[in-house]
Coordinates of C-alpha atoms and ligand atoms in Angstrom, one line a residue:
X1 CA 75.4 -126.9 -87.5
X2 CA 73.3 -124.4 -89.1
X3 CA 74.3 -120.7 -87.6
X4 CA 71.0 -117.7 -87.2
X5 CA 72.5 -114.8 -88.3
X6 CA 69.6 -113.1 -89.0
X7 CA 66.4 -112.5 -86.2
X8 CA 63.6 -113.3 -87.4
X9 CA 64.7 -117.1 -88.7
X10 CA 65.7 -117.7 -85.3
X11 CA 62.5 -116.3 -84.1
X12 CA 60.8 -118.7 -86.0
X13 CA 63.3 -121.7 -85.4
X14 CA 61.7 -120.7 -81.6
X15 CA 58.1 -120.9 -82.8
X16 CA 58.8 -124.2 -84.6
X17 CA 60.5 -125.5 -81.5
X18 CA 57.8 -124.5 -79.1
X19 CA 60.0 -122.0 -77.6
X20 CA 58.3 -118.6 -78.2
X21 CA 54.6 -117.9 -77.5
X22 CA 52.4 -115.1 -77.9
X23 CA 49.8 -113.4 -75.6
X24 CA 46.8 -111.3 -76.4
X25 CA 46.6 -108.1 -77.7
X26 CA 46.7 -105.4 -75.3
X27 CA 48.7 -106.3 -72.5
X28 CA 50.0 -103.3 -70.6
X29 CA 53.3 -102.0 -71.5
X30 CA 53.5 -101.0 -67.4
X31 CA 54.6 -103.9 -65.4
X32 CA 52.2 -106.4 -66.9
X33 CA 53.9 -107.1 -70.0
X34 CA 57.7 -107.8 -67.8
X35 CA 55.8 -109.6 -65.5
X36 CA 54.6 -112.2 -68.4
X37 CA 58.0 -112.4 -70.1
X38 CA 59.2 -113.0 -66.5
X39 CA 57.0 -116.1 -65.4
X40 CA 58.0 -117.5 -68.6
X41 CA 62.2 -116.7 -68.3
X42 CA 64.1 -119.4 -69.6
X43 CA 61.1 -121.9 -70.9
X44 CA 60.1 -119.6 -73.7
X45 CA 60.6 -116.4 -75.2
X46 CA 57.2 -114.2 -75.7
X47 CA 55.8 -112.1 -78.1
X48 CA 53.3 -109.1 -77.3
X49 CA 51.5 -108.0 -80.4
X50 CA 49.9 -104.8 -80.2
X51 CA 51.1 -104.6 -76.5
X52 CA 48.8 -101.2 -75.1
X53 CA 47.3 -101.2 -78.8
X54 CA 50.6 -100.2 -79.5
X55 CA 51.2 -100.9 -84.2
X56 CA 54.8 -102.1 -83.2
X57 CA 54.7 -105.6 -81.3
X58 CA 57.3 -106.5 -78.7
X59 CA 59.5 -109.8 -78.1
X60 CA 61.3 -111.4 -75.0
X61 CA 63.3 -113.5 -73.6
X62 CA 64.9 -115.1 -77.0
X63 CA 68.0 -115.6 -75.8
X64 CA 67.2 -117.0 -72.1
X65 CA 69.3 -120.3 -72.2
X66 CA 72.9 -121.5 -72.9
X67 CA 71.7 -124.3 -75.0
X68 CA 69.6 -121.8 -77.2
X69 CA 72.3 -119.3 -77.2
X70 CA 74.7 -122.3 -78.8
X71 CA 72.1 -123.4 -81.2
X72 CA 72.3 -119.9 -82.8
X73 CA 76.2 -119.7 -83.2
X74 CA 75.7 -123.1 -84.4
X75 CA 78.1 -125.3 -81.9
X76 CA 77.9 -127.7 -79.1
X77 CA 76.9 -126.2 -75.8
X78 CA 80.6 -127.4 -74.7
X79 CA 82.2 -125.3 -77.4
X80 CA 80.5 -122.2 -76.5
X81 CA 83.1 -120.3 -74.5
X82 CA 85.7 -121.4 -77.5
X83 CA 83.9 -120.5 -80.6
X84 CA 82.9 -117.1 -78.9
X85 CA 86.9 -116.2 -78.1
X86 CA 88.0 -117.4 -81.5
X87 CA 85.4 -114.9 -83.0
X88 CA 86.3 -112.1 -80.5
X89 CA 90.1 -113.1 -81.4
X90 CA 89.3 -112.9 -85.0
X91 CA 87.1 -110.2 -86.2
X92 CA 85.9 -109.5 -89.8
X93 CA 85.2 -106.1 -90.9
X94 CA 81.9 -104.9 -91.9
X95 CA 80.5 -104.4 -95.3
X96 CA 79.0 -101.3 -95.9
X97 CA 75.6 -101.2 -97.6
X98 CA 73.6 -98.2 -99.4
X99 CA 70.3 -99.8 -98.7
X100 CA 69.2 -101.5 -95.8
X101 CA 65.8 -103.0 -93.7
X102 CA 66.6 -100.7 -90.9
X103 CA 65.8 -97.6 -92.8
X104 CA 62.6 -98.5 -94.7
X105 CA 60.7 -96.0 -93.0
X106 CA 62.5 -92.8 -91.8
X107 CA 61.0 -90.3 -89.0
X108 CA 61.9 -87.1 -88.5
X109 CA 59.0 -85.4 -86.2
X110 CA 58.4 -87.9 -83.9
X111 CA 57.6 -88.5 -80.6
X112 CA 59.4 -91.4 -79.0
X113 CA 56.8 -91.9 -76.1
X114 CA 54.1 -92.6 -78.7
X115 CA 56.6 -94.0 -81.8
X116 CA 58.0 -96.7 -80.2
X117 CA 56.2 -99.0 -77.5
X118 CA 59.1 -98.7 -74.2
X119 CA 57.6 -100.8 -71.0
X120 CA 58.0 -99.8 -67.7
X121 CA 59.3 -103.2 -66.5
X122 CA 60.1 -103.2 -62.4
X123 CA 58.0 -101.4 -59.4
X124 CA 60.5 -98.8 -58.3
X125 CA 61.8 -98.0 -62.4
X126 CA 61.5 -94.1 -63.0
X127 CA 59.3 -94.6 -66.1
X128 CA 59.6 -96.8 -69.4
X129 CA 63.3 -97.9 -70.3
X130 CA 65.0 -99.3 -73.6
X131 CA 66.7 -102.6 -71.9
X132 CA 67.9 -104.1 -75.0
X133 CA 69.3 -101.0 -77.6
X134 CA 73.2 -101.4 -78.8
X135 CA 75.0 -98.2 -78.3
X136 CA 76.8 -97.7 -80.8
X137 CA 79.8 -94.8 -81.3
X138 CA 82.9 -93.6 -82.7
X139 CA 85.9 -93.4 -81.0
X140 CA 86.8 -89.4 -81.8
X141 CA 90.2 -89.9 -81.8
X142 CA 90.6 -93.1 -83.8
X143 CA 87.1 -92.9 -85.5
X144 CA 87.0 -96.7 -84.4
X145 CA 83.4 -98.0 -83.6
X146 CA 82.2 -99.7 -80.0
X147 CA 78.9 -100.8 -79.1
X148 CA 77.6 -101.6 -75.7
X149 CA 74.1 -102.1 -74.2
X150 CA 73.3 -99.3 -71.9
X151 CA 69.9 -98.8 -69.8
X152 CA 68.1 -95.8 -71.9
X153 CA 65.3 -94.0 -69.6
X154 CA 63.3 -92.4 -72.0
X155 CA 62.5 -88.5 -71.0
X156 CA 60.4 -86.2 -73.2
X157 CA 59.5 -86.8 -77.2
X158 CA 63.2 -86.5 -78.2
X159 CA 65.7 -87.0 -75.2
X160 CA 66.4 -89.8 -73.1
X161 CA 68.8 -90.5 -70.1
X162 CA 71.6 -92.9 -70.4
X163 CA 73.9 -95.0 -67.8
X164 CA 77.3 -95.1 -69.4
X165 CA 79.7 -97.1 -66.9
X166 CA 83.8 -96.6 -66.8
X167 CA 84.4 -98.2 -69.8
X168 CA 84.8 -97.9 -73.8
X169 CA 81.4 -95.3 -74.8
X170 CA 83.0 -93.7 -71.5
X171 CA 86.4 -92.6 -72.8
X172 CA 84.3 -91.3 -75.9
X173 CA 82.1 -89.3 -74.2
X174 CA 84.7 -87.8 -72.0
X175 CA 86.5 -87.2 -74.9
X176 CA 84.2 -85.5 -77.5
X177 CA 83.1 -83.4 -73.9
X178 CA 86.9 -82.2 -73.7
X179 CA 86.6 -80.9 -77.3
X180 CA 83.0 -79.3 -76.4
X181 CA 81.6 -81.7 -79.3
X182 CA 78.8 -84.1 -79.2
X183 CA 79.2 -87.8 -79.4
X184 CA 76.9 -88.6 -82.5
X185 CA 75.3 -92.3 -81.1
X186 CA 73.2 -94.7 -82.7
X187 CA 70.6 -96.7 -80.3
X188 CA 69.8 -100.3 -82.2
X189 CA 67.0 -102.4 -81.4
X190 CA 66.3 -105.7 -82.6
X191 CA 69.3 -107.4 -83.7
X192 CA 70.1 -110.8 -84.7
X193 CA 71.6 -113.3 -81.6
X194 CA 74.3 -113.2 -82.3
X195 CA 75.0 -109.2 -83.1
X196 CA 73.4 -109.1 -79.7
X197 CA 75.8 -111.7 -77.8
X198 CA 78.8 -110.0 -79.8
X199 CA 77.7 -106.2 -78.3
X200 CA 78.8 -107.6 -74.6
X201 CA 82.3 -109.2 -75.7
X202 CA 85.3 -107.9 -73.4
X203 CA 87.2 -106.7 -76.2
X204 CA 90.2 -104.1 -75.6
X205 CA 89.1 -100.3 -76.9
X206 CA 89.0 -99.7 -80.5
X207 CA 88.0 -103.6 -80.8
X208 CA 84.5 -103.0 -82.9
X209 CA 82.2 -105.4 -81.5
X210 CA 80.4 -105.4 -85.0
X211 CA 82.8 -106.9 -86.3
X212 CA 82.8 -109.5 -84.0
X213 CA 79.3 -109.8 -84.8
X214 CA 80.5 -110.5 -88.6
X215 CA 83.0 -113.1 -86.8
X216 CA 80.3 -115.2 -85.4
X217 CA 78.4 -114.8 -88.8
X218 CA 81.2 -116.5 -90.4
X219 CA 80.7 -113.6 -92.8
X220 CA 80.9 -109.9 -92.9
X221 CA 78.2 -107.9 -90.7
X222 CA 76.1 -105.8 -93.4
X223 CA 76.2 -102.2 -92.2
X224 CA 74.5 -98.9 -93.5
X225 CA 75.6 -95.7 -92.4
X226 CA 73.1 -93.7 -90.1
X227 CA 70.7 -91.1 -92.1
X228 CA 71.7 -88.0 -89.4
X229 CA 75.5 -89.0 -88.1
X230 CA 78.1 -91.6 -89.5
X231 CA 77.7 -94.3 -87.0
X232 CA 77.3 -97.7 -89.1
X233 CA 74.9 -100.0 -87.6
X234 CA 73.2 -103.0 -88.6
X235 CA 71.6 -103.1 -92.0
X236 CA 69.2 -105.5 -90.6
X237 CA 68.1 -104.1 -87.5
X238 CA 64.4 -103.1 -86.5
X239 CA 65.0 -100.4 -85.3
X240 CA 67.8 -97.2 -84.9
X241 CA 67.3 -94.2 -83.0
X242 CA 69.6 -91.9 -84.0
X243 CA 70.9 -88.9 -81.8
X244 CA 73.8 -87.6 -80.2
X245 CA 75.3 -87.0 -76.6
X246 CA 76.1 -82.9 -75.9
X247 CA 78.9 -82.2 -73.8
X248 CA 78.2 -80.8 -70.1
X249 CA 74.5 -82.2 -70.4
X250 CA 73.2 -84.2 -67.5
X251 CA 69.5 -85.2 -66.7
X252 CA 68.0 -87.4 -63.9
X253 CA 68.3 -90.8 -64.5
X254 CA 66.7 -94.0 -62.0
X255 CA 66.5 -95.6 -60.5
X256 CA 66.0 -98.5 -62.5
X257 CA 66.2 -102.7 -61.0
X258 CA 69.7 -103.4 -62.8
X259 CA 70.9 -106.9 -63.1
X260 CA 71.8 -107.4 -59.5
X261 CA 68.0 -107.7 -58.7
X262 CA 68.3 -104.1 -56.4
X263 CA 67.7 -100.5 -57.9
X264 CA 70.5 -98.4 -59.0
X265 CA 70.5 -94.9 -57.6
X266 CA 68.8 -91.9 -59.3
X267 CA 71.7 -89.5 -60.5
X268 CA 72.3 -87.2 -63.1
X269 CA 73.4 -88.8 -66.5
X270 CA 73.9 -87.9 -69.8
X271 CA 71.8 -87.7 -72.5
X272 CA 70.7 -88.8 -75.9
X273 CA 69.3 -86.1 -77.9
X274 CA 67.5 -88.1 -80.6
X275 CA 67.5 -86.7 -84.1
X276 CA 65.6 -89.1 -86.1
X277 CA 64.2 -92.7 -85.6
X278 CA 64.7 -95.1 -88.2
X279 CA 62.6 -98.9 -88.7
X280 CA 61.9 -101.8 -91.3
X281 CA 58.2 -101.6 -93.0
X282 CA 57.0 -103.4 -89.6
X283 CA 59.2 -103.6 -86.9
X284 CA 59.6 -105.8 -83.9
X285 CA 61.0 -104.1 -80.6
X286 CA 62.8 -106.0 -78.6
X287 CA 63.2 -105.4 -75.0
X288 CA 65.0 -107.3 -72.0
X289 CA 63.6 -107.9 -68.6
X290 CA 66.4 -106.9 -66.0
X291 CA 68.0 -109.6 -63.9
X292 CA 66.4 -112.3 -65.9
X293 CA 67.9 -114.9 -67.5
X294 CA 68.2 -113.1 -70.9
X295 CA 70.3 -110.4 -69.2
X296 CA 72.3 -112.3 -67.2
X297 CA 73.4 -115.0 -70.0
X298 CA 74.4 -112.1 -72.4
X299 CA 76.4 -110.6 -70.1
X300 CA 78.3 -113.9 -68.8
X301 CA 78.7 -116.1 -71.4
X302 CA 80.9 -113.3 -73.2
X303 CA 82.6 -112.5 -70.2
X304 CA 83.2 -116.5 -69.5
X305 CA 85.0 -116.5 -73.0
X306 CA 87.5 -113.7 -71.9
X307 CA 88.1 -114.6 -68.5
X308 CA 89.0 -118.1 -69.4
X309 CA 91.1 -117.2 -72.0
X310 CA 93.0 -114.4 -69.5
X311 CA 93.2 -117.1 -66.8
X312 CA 94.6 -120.0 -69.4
X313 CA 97.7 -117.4 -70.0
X314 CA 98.7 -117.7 -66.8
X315 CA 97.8 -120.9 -65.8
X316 CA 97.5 -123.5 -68.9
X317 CA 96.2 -126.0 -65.8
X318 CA 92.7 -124.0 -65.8
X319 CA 89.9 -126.0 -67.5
X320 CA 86.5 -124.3 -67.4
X321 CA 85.0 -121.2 -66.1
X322 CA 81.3 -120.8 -65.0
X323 CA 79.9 -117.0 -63.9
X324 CA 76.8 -118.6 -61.2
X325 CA 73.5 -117.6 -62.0
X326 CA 73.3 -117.0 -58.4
X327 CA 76.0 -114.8 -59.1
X328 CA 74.2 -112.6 -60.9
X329 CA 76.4 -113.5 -64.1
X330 CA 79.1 -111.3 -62.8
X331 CA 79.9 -111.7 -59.6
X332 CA 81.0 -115.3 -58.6
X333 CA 83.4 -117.1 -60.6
X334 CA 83.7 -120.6 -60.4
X335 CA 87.2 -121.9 -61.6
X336 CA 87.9 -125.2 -63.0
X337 CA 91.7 -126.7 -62.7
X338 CA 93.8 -129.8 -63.0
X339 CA 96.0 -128.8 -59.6
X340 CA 99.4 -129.8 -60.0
X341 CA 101.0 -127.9 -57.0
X342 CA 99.2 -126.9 -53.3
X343 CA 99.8 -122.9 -54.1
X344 CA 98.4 -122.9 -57.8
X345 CA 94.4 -122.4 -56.6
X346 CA 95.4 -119.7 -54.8
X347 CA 97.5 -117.8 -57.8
X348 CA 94.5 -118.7 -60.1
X349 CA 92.3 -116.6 -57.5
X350 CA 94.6 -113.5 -58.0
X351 CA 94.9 -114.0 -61.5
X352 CA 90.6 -114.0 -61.6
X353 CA 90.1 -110.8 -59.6
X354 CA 92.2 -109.4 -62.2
X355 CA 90.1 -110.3 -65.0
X356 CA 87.4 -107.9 -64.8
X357 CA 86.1 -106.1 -61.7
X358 CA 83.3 -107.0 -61.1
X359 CA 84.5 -110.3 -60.1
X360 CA 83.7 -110.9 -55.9
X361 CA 84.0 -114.1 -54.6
X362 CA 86.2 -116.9 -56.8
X363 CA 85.8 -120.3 -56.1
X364 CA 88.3 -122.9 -57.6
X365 CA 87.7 -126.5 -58.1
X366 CA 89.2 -130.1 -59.2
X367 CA 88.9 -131.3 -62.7
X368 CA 85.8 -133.8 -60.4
X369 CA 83.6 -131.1 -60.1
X370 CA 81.3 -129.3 -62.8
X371 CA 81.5 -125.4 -62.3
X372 CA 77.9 -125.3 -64.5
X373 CA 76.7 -127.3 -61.5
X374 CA 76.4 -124.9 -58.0
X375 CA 75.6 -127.9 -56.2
X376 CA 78.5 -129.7 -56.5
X377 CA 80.7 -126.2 -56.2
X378 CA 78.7 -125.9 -52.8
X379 CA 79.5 -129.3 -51.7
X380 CA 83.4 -129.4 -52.4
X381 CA 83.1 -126.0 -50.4
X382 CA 81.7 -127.7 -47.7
X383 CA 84.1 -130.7 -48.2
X384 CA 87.6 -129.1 -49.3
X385 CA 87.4 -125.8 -48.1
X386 CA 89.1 -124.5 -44.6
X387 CA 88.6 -120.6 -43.8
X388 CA 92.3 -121.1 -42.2
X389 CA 94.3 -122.4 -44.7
X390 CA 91.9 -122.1 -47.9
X391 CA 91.0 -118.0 -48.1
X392 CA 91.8 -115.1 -49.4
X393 CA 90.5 -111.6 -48.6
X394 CA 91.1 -108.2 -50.3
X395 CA 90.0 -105.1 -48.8
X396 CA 89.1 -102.1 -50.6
X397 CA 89.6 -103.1 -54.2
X398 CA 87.4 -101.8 -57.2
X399 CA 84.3 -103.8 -57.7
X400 CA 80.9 -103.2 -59.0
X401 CA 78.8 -100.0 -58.2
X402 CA 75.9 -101.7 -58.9
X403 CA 77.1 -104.2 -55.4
X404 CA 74.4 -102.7 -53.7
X405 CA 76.3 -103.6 -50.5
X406 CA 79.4 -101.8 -51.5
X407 CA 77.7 -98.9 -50.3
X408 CA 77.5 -99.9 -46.7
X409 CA 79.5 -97.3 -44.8
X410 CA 80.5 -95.2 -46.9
X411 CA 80.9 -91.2 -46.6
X412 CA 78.4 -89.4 -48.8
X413 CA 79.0 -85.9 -49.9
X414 CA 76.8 -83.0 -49.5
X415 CA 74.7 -84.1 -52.2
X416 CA 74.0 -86.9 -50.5
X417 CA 76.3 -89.1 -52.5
X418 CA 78.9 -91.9 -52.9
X419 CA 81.7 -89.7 -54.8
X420 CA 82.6 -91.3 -57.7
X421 CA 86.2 -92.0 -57.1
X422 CA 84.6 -94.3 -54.0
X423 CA 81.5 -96.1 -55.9
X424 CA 82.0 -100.1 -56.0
X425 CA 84.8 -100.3 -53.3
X426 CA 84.4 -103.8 -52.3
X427 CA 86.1 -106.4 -51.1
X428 CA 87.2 -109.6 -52.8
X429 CA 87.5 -113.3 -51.0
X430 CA 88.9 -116.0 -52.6
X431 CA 87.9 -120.0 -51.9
X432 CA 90.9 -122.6 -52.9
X433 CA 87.7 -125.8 -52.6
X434 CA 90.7 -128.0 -54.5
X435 CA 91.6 -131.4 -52.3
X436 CA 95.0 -131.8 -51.3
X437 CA 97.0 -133.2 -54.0
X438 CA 97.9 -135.7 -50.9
X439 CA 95.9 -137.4 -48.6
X440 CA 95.8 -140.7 -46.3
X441 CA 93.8 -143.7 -47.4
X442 CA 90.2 -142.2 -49.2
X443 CA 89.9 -139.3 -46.8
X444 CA 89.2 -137.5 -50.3
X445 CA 88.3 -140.2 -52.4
X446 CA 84.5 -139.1 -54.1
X447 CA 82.0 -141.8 -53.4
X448 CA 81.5 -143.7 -56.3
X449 CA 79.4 -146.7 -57.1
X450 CA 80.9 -149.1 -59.9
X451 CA 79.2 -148.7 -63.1
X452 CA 77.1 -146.2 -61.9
X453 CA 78.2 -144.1 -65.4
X454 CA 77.2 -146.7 -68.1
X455 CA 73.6 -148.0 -66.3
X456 CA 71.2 -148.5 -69.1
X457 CA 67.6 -148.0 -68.0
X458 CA 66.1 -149.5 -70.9
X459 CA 68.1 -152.6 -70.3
X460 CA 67.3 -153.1 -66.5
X461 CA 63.4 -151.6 -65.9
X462 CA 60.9 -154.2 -66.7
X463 CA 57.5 -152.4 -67.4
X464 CA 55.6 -155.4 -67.0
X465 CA 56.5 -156.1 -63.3
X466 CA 53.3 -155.5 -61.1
X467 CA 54.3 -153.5 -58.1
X468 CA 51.2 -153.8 -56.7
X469 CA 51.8 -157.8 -56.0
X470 CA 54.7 -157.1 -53.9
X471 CA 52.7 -154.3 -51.9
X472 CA 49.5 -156.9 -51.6
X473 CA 49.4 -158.2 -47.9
X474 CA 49.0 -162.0 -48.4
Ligands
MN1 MN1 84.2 -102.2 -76.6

């Protein structure tokens, strides 16, 4: 199966498949153009031209299904979680390119507000936000690259606000900020699907998720260094805002509707001082509507791929994972196992909250129920679940801060704040829905009606039976 390592063929393998459309001109980058790419999350991805009059055009929403997401790596929609950890586990470092699409045109007076068409996607959002820009950064102590997708409120002509969570762009900030240095950063926009899938792999520190990216290729990730740092990014991005992050620096940031479908706080965050802004002869920006099916897929499938693998260390019984939609793509686990022994559900639950922690609620299941399918995880809930012998509850473990309801009763400090040491406490329950491995008679048995798998429709509907004879009164 063909792989699209490259945008704008897959952009046009969307077109040619009735899965992207195009409005008119001059839709509003404020709320109307989010709204649009909304109605339409998941059926088709949408393209803005001239959004606000704006030269640059905008797309959504290209990445807003499982089944798309697989056609671009180029594998079965079963194989997805698979192909993505043997890319993750096998990374391919990046070729290094003089010239390169991304820095066609080069601007060094600029004003980002007027360069670059940003929307304003949800009602409460501070102002217009970069949803969909790879992060990208050097480890200072190891000079080893990471890149991560970080909300980016944009502030004045040349500095924006960034949220950088506890993880990898984290330690580096800290880190440069202990030396008094700034982090040079690179800020990508519009990259292939599969460049953008590998940003949000769970991959230990100095893992480079570009190369990664070069994994799922199935060929080294062309890379050009940056005109005003030495980050590499993509040769064939869009666009690349370059800039770099002082030490001590914070500015308000938020709130902004994050992918829980609530608004995250306004604090102070640090900041991206942009030095120059570099894009392809005609650029496409691309930008992702919070909480919306594009934002929620590339943050679980990846995050699928590691968990499964981390659990299928421990427990070689485990058979599928599923992060629930419902979930928010982070929270709820669903856990697929072949049981062997009435304890194991309830070790696989420990071994899940350990995975990553944003992980809430963990649900495991028999080999008879499909984790993709929250209906049938509901219903053996309902069926082969007992609060008495079947849960498991964890007080006041680390979970997300962006739970908005792991901010109930909390202290706040004289600021007015959750300290940080205390954002995200939450608590973590467990459901063991697995059917004893023993049981009297078919107290467990699943209804099933024989031959109910292999009916043929074609073989058994007549067409040319008039219904309306048997509904005739005589
Ligand atoms: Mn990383």
């Amino acid at each position: 199966m063909k792989k699209y390592t490259e945008l704008r063929p897959w952009l046009k393998q969307l077109v040619q498949t009735n899965r992207l459309v195009a409005t008119k001109k001059n839709i509003a980058l404020k709320h109307q153009l989010a709204a649009i790419a909304k109605k339409l999350d998941g059926e088709s991805g949408v393209l803005f031209p001239a959004p606000d009059g704006h030269a640059i055009p905008v797309v959504s929403g290209f990445m807003s299904s499982r089944a798309w997401i697989a056609e671009a790596m180029g594998v079965e929609e079963g194989r997805l979680l698979d192909s993505f950890r043997a890319a993750a586990d096998n990374p391919l470092p990046c070729h290094i390119v003089k010239d390169a699409p991304c820095q066609q045109i080069v601007h060094k007076d600029f004003d980002l507000r007027v360069l670059l068409p940003v929307p304003t996607h949800s009602e409460h959002d501070s102002g217009p936000y970069i949803t969909a820009g790879l992060v990208i950064a050097k480890n200072p102590k190891t000079g080893v690259q990471n890149v991560s997708i970080n909300r980016i409120q944009v502030n004045s002509k040349d500095r924006m606000a960034v949220l950088i969570l506890p993880r990898h762009l984290h330690v580096f900030q800290q880190a440069a900020e202990e030396m008094n240095q700034a982090l040079p950063v690179a800020v990508v926009i519009g990259v292939d699907p599969l460049t953008l899938l590998a940003s949000q792999a769970i991959a230990p520190i100095d893992s480079d998720e570009l190369e990664i990216a070069g994994a799922l290729h199935g060929k080294p990730l062309d890379v050009v260094s940056c005109l005003t740092n030495d980050v590499l990014v993509p040769a064939n991005a869009e666009i690349v805002i370059e800039g770099h992050i002082p030490p001590k620096v914070r500015e308000i940031e938020g709130p902004f509707g994050e992918f829980p479908k609530y608004y995250s706080s306004q604090e102070k965050r640090q900041v991206i001082v942009v030095d120059a802004v570099t894009h392809r002869n005609d650029p496409i920006f691309h930008t992702i509507i919070p909480a919306e099916l594009e934002h929620l897929l590339l943050g679980s499938i990846p995050r699928e791929s590691t968990i499964l693998s981390h659990l299928k260390r421990s427990f070689p019984s485990v058979r599928d994972v599923h992060l629930s939609l419902g979930g928010v793509g982070r929270y709820h686990l669903y856990v697929q196992i072949k049981k062997t022994h009435e304890g194991l559900p309830k070790n696989v639950i420990l071994g899940a909250f350990s995975s990553h922690y944003d992980v809430k609620h963990v649900i495991v299941v028999d080999e008879d129920v499909d984790v993709h399918d929250p209906i049938q995880v509901e219903w053996a809930i309902a069926t082969r679940f007992q609060a008495k012998h079947d849960l498991v509850v964890i007080h006041d473990a680390q979970g997300s801060v962006l739970d908005p309801s792991t901010t109930v009763g909390l202290q706040v400090d004289a600021d007015g704040v959750i300290p940080a040491s205390y954002q995200g406490m939450s608590s973590k329950v467990g459901f063991d829905a697995t059917k004893p491995l023993a049981y009297e008679g078919h107290v467990f048995t699943k209804v099933r009606i024989p031959g109910e798998e292999v009916v043929d429709l074609n073989q058994v509907l007549d067409p040319s039976v008039s219904i309306a004879s048997f509904l005739n009164q005589k």
